[in-house]
GROMACS .gro file of C-alpha atoms in nm:
model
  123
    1UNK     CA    1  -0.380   0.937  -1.679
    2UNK     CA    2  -0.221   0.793  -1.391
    3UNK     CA    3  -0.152   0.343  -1.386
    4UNK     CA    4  -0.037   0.153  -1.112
    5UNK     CA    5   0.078  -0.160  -1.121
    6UNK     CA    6   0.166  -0.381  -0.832
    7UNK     CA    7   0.396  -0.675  -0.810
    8UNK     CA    8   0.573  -0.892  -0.517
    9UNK     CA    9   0.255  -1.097  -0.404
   10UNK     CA   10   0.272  -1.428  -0.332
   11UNK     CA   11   0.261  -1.734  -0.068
   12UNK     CA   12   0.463  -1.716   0.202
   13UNK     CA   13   0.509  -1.893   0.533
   14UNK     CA   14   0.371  -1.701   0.906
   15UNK     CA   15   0.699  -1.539   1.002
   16UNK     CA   16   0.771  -1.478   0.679
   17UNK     CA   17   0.886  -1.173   0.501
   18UNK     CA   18   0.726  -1.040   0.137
   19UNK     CA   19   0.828  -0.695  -0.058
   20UNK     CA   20   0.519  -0.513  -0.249
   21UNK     CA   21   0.584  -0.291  -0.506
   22UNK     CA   22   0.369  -0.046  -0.701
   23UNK     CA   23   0.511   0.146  -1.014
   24UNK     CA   24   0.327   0.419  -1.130
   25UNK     CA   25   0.314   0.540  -1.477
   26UNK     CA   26   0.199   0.890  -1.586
   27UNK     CA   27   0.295   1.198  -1.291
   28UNK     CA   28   0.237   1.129  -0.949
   29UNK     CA   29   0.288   1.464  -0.746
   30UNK     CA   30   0.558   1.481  -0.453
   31UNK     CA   31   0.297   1.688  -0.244
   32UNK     CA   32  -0.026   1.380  -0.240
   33UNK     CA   33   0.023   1.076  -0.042
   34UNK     CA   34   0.004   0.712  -0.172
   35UNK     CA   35  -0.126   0.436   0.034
   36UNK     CA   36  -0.173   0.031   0.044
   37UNK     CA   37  -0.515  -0.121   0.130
   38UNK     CA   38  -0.629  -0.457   0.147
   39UNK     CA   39  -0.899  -0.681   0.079
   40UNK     CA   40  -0.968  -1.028   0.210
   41UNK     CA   41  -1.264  -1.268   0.099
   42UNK     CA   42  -1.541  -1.209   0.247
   43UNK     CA   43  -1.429  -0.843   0.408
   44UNK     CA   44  -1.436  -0.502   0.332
   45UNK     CA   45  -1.104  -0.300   0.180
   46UNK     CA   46  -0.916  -0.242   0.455
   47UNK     CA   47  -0.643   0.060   0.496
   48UNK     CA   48  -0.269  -0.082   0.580
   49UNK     CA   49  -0.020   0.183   0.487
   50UNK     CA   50  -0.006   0.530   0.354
   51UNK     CA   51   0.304   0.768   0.298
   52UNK     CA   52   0.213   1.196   0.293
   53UNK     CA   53   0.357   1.415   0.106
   54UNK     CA   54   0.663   1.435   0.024
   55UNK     CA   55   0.758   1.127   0.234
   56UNK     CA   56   0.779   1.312   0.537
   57UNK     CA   57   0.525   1.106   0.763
   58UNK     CA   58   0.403   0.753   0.746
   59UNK     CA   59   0.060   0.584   0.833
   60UNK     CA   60  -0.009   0.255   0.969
   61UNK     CA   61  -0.307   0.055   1.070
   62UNK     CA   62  -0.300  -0.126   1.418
   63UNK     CA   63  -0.295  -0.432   1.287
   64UNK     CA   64   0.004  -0.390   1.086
   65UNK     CA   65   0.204  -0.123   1.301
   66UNK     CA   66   0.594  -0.257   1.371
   67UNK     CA   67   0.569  -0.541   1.121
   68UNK     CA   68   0.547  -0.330   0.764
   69UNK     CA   69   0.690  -0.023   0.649
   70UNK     CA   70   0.605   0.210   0.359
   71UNK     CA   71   0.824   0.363   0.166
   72UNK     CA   72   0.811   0.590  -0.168
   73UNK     CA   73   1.044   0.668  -0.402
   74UNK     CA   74   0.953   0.982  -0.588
   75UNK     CA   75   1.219   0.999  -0.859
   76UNK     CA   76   1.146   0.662  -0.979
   77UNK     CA   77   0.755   0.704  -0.908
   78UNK     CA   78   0.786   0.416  -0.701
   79UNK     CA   79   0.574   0.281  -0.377
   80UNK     CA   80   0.712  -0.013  -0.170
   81UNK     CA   81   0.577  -0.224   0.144
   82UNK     CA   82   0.793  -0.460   0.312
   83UNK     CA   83   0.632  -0.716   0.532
   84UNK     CA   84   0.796  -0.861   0.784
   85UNK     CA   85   0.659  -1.103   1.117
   86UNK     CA   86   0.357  -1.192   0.847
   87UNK     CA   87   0.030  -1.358   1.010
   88UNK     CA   88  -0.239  -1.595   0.820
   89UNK     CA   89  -0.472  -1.248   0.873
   90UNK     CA   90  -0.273  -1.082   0.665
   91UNK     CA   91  -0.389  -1.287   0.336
   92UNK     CA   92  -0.552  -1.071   0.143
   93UNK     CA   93  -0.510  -0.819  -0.179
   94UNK     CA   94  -0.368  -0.611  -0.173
   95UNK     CA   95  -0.402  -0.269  -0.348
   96UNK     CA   96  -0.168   0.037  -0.427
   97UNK     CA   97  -0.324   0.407  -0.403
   98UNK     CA   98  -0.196   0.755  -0.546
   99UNK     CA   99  -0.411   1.101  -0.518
  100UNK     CA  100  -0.396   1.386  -0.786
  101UNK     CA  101  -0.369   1.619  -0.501
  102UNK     CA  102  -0.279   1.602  -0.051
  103UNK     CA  103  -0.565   1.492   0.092
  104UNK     CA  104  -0.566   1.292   0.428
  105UNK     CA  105  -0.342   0.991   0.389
  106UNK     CA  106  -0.569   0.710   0.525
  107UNK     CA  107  -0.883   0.807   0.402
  108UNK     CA  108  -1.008   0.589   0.095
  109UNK     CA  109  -1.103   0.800  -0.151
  110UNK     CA  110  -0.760   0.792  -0.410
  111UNK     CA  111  -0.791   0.864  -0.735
  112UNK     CA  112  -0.608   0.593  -0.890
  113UNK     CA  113  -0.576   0.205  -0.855
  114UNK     CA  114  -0.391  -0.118  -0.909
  115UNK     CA  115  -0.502  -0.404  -0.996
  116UNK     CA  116  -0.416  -0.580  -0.706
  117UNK     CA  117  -0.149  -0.824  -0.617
  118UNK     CA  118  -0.204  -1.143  -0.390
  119UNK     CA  119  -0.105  -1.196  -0.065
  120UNK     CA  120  -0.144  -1.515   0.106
  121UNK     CA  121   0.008  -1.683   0.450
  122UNK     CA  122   0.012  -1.996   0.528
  123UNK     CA  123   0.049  -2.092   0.916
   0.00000   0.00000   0.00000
């Protein structure tokens, strides 16, 4: 059984920069993507980021495209997001993915979940 656990939420300031990170615990297979999505109050989960297989291509939604960057580290079973040029729309939660197997990177349907770490601009 596969655990992720996110840390790096917080408050920060529009303009600001935070660093997301999402350990995994248990195997997580080189070949499936992992993936960030988000969740404001009132709103659906949103995707952000996702990372493919092996690392080799990276996935971004509009809304967060030049500003964040995904990143995995597979020996350390790591997933990171940096967040640069951050916007009062970008509050939210925000949740780590990982798939057993490759699927399509920004579809929603991962097989395991964090708990969710929070994210919150002020302007």
């Amino acid at each position: 059984q596969v655990q992720l656990v996110e840390s790096g939420g917080g408050l920060a300031q529009a303009g600001g920069s935070l660093r997301l990170s999402c350990a995994a615990s248990g195997r997580i297979s080189s070949d499936s993507p992992m993936g960030w999505f988000r969740q404001a109050p009132g709103k659906e989960r949103e995707f952000v980021a996702a990372i493919g297989n092996l690392g080799r291509s990276t996935f971004y939604s509009d809304s967060v495209k030049g500003r964040f960057t995904i990143s995995r580290d597979n020996a350390k079973n790591t997933l990171t997001l940096q967040m640069n040029s951050l916007k009062p729309e970008d509050t939210a939660v925000y949740y780590c993915a990982a798939s057993r197997t490759n699927k399509p990177p920004t579809a929603p349907d991962y097989d395991y979940w964090g708990q969710g770490t929070q994210v919150t601009v002020s302007s």
